[in-house]
Short mmCIF file of N, CA and C in Angstrom, two decimals:
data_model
loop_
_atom_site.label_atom_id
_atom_site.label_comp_id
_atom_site.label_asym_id
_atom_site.label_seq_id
_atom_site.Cartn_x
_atom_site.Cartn_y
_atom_site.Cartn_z
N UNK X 10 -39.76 18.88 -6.40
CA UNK X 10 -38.55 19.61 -6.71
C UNK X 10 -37.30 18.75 -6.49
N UNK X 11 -37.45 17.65 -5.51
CA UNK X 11 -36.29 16.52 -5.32
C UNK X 11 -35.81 15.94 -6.65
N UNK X 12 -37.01 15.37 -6.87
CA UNK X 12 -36.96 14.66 -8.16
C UNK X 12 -36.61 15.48 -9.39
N UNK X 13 -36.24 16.54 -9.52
CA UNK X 13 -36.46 17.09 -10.52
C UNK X 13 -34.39 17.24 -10.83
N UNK X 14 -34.07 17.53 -9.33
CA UNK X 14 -32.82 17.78 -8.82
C UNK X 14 -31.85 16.70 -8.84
N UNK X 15 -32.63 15.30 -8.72
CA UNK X 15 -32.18 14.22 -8.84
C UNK X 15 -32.33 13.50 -10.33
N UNK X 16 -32.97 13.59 -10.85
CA UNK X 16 -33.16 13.46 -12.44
C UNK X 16 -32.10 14.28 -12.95
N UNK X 17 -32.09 15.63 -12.75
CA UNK X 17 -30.79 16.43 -13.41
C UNK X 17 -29.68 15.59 -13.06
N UNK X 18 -29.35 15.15 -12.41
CA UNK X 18 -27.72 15.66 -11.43
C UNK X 18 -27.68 13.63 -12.57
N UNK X 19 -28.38 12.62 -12.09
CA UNK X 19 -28.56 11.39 -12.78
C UNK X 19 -27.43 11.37 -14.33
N UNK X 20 -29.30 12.23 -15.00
CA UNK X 20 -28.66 12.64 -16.50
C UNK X 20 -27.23 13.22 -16.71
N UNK X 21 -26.79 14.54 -15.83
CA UNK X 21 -25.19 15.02 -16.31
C UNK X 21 -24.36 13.45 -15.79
N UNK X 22 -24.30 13.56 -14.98
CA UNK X 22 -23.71 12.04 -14.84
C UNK X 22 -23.72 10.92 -15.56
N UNK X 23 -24.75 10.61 -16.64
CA UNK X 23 -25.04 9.74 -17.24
C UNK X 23 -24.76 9.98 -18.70
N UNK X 24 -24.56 11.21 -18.88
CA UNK X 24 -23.67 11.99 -19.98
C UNK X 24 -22.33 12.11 -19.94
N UNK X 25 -21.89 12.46 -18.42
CA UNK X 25 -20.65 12.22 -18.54
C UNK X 25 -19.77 11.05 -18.49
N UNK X 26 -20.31 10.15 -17.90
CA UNK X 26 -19.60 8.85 -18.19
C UNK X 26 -19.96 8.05 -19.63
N UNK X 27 -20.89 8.38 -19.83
CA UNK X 27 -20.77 7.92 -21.30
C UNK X 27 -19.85 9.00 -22.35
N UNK X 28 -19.59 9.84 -22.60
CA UNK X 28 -18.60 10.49 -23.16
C UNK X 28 -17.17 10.14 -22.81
N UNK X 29 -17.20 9.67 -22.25
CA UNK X 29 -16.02 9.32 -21.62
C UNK X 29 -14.87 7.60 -21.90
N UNK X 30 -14.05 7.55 -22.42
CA UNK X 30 -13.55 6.11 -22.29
C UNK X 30 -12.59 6.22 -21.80
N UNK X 31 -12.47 4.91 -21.22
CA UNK X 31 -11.20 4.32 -20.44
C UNK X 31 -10.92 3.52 -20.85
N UNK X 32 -9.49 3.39 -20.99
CA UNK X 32 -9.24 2.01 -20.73
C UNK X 32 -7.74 1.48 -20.21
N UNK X 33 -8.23 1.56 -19.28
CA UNK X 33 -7.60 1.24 -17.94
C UNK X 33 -7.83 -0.64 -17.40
N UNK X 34 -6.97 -0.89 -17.44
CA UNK X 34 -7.15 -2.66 -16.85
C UNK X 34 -6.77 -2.04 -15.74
N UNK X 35 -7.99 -3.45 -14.88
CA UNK X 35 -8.19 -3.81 -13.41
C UNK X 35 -8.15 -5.41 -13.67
N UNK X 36 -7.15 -5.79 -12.78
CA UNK X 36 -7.15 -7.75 -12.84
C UNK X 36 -6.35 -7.53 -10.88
N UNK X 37 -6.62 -9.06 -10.91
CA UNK X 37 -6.30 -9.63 -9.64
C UNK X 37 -4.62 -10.30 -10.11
N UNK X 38 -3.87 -10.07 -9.08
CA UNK X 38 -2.21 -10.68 -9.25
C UNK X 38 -1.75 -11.55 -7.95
N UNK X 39 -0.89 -12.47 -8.08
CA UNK X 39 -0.39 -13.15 -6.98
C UNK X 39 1.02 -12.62 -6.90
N UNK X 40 1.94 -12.22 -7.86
CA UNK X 40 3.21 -11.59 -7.72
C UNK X 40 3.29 -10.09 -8.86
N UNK X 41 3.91 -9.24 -8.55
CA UNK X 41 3.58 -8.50 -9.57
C UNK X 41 5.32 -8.45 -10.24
N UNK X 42 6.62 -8.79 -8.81
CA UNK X 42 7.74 -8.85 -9.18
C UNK X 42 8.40 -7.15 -9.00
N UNK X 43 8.16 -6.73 -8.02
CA UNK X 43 8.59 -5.29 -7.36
C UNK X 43 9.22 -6.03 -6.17
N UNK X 44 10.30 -5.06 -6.28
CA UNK X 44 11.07 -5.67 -4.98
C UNK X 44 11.30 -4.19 -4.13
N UNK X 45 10.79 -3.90 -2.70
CA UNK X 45 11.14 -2.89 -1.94
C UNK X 45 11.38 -2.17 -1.22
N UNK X 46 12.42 -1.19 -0.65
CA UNK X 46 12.98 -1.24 0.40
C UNK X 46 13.06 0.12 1.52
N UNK X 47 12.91 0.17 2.37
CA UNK X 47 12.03 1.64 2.80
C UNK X 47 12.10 1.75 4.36
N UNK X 48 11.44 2.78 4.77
CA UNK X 48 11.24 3.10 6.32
C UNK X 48 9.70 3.21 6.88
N UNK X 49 10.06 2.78 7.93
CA UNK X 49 8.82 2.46 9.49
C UNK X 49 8.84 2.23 10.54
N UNK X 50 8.53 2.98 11.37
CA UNK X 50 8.32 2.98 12.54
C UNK X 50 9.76 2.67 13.33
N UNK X 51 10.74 3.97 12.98
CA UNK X 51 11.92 3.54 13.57
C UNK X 51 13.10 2.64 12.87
N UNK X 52 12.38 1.84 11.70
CA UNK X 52 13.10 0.36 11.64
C UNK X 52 12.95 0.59 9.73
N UNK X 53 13.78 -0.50 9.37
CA UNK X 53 13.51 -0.26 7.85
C UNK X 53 13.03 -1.72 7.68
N UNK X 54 12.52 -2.04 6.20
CA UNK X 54 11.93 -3.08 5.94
C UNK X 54 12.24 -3.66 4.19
N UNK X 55 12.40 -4.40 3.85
CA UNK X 55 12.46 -4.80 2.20
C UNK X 55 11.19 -6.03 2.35
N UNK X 56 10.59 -5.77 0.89
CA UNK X 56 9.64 -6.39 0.45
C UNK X 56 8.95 -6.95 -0.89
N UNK X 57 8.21 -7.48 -0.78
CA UNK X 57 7.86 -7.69 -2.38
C UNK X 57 6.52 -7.31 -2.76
N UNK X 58 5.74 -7.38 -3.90
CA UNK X 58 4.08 -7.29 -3.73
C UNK X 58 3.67 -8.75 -4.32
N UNK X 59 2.31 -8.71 -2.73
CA UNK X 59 2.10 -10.45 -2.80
C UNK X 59 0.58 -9.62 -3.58
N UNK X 60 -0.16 -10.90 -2.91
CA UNK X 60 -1.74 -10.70 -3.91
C UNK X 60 -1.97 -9.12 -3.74
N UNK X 61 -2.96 -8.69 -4.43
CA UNK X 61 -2.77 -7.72 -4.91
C UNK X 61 -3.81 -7.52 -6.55
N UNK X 62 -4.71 -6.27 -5.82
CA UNK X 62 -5.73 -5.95 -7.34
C UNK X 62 -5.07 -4.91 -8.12
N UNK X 63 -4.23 -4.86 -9.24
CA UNK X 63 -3.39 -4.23 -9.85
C UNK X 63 -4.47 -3.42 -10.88
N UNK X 64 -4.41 -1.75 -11.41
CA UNK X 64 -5.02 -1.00 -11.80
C UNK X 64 -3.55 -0.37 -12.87
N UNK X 65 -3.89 -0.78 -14.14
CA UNK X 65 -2.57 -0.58 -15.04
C UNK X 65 -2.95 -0.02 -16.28
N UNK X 66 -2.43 1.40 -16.63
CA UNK X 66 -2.89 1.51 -17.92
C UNK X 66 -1.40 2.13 -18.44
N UNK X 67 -0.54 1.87 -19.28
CA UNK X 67 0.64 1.55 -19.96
C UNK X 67 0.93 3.05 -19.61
N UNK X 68 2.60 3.32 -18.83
CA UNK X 68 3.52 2.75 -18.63
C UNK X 68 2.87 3.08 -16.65
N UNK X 69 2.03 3.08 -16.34
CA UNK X 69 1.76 3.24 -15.28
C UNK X 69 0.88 2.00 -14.71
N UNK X 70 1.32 1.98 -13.40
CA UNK X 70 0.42 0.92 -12.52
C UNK X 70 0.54 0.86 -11.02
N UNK X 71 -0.81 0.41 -10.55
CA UNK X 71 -1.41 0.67 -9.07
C UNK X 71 -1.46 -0.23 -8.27
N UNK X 72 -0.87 -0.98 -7.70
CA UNK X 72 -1.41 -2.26 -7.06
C UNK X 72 -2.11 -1.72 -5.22
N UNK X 73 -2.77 -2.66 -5.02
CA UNK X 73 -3.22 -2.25 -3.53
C UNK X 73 -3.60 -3.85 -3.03
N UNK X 74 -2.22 -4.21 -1.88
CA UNK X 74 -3.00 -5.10 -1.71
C UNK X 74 -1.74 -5.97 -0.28
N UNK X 75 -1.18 -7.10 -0.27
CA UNK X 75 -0.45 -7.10 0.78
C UNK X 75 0.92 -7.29 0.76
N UNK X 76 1.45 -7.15 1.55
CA UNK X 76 3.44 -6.76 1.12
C UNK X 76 4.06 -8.07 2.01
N UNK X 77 4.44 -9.02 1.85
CA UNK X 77 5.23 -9.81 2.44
C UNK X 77 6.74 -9.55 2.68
N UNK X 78 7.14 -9.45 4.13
CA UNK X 78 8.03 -8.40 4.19
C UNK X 78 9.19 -8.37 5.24
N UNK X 79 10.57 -8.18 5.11
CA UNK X 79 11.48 -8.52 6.20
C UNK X 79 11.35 -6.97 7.12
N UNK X 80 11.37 -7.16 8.29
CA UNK X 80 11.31 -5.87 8.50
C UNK X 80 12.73 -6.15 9.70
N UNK X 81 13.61 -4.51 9.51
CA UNK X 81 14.57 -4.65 10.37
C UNK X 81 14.78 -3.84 11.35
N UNK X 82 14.68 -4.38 12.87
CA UNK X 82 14.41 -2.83 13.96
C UNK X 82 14.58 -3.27 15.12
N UNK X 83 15.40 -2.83 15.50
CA UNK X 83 16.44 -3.47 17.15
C UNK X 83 15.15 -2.82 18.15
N UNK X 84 14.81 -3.48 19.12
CA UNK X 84 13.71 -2.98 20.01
C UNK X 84 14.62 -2.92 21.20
N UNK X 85 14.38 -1.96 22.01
CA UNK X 85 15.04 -1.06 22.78
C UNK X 85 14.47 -1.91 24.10
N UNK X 86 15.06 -2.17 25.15
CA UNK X 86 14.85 -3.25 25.96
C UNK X 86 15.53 -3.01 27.60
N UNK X 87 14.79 -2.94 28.43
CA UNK X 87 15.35 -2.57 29.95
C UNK X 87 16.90 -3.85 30.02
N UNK X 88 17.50 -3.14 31.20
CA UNK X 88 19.12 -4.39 31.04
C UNK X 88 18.36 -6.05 31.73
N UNK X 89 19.20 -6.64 31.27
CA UNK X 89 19.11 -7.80 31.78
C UNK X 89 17.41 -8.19 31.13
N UNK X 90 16.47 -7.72 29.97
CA UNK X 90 15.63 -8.68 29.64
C UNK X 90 16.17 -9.32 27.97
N UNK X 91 15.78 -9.82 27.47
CA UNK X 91 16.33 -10.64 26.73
C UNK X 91 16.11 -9.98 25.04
N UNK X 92 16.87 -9.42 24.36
CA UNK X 92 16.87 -8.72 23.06
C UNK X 92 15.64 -9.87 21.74
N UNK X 93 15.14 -9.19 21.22
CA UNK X 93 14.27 -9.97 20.17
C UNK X 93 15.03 -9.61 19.09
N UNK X 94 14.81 -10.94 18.19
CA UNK X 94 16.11 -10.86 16.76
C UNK X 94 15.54 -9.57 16.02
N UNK X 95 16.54 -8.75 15.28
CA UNK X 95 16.64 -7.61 14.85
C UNK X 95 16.22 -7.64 13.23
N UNK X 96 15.81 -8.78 12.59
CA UNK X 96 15.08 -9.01 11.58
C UNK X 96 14.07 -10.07 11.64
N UNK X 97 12.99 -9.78 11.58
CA UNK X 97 11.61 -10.69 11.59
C UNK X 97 10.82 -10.25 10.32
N UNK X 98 10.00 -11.62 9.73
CA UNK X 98 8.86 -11.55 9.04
C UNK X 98 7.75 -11.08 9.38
N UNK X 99 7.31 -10.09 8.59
CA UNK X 99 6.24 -9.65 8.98
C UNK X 99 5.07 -9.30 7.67
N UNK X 100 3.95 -8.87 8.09
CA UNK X 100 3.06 -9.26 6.58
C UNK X 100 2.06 -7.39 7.03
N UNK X 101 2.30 -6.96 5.91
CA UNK X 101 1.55 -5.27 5.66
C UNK X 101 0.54 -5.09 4.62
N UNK X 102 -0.21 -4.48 4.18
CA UNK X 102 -0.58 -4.13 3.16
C UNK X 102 -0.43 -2.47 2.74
N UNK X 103 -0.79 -2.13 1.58
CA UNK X 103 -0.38 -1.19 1.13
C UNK X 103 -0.59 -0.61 -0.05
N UNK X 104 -0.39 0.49 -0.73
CA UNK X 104 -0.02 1.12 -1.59
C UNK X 104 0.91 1.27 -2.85
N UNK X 105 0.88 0.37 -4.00
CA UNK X 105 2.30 0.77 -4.29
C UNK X 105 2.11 1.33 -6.16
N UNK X 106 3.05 2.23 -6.18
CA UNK X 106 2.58 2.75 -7.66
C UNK X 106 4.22 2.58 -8.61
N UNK X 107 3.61 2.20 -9.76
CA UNK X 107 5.04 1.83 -10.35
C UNK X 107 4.83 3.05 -11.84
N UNK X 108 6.44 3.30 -12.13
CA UNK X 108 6.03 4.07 -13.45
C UNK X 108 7.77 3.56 -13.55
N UNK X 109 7.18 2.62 -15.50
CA UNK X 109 8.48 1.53 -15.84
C UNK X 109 9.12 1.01 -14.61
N UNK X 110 10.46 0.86 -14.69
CA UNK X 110 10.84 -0.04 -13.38
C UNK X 110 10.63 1.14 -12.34
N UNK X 111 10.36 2.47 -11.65
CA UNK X 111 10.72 2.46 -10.75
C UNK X 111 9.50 2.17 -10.19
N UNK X 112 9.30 2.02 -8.67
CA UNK X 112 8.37 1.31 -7.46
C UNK X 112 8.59 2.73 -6.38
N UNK X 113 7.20 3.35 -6.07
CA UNK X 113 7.06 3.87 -5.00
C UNK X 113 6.01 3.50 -3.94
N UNK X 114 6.58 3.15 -2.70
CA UNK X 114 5.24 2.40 -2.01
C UNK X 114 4.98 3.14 -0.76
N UNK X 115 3.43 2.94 -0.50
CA UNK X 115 3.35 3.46 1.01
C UNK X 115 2.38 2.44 1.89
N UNK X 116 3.73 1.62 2.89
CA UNK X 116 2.98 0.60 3.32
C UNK X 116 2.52 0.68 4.81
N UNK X 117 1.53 -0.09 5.04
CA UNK X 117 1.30 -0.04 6.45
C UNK X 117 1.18 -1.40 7.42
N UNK X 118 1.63 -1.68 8.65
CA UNK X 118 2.18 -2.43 9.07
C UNK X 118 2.09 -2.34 10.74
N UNK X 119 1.66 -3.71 10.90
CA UNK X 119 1.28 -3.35 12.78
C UNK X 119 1.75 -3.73 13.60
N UNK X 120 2.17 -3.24 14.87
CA UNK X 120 3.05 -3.55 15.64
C UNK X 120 2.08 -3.66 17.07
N UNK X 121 2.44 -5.19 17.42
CA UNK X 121 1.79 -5.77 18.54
C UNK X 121 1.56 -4.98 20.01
N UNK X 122 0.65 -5.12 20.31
CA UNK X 122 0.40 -4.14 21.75
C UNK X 122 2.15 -5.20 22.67
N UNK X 123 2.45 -4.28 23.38
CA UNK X 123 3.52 -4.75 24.58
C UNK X 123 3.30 -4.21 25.82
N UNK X 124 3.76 -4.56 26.94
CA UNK X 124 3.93 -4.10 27.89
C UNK X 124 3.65 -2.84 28.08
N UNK X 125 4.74 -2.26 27.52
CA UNK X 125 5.19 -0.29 27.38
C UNK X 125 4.24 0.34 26.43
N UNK X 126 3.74 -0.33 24.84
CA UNK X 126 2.74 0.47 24.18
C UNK X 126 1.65 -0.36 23.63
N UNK X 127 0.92 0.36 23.15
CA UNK X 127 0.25 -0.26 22.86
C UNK X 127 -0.28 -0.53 21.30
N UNK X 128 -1.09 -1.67 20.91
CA UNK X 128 -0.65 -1.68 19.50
C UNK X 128 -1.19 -0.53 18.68
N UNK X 129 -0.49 -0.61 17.09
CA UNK X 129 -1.09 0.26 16.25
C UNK X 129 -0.46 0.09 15.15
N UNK X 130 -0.96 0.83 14.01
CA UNK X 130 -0.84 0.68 12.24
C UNK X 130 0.16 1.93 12.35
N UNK X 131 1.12 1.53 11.63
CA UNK X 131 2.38 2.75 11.33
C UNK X 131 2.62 2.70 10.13
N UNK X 132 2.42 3.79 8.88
CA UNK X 132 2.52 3.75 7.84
C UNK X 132 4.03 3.92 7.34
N UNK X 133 4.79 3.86 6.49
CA UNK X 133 6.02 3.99 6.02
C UNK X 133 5.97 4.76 4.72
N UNK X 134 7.03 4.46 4.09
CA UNK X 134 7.48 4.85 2.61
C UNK X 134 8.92 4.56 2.16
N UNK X 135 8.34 3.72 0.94
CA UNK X 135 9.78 3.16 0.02
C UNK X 135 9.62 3.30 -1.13
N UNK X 136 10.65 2.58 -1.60
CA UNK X 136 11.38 3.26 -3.20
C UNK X 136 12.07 1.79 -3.65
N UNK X 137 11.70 1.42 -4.77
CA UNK X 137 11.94 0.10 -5.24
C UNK X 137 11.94 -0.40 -6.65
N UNK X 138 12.21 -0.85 -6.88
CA UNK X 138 12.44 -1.55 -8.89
C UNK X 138 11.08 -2.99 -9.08
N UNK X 139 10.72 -2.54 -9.90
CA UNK X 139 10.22 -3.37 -10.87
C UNK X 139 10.69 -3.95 -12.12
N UNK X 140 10.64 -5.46 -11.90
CA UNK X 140 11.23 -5.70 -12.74
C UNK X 140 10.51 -6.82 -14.06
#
């Protein structure tokens, strides 16, 4: 009776993707040329999309892959220890979906264990142009 259940379920499946076309491009990218700028973890960040497996079928597209990225966020610091610069490089990966120029992204990005916390992945969200 397994087999019988598994043969069915096979076949509709094997019917339905064959009825079916796509065509949807999937390729690999090193720049896609989105530039973008957004919030995390307290702090904001601008970025671009670096490599990246882009999923595009006209006027829409998907990239998923890593964000090379300024991120800007004053870290809050007992008196007298020494302030860390308020813009650093930092590298995320992410989410980002484009429709024509505009860019909506949802990136994620980790912040080093310290003293006071400890580390972890903090997701964001921005809004950006493609160009």
């Amino acid at each position: 009776m397994k087999n019988f259940y598994f043969l069915t379920l096979a076949s509709c499946l094997t019917i339905g993707l064959g009825s079916f076309s796509a065509s949807c491009q999937t390729k690999a990218v090193l720049f896609e040329g989105t530039l973008v700028a957004g919030y995390v973890d307290h702090g904001a960040f601008i970025n671009c999309t670096g490599p990246a497996i882009k999923f595009s079928k006209k006027p829409y597209a998907v990239l998923i892959g890593l964000l090379p990225s300024l991120r800007v966020k004053e870290d809050k610091v007992s008196t007298g220890a020494p302030k860390n610069s308020i813009v650093t490089p930092n590298l995320g990966f992410g989410l980002t979906a484009a429709f024509g120029h505009l860019a909506l992204q949802i990136p994620f990005y980790y912040n080093a264990k310290t003293a006071v916390k400890d580390g972890k992945w903090n997701p964001g969200l921005g809004l950006g142009y493609k160009f």
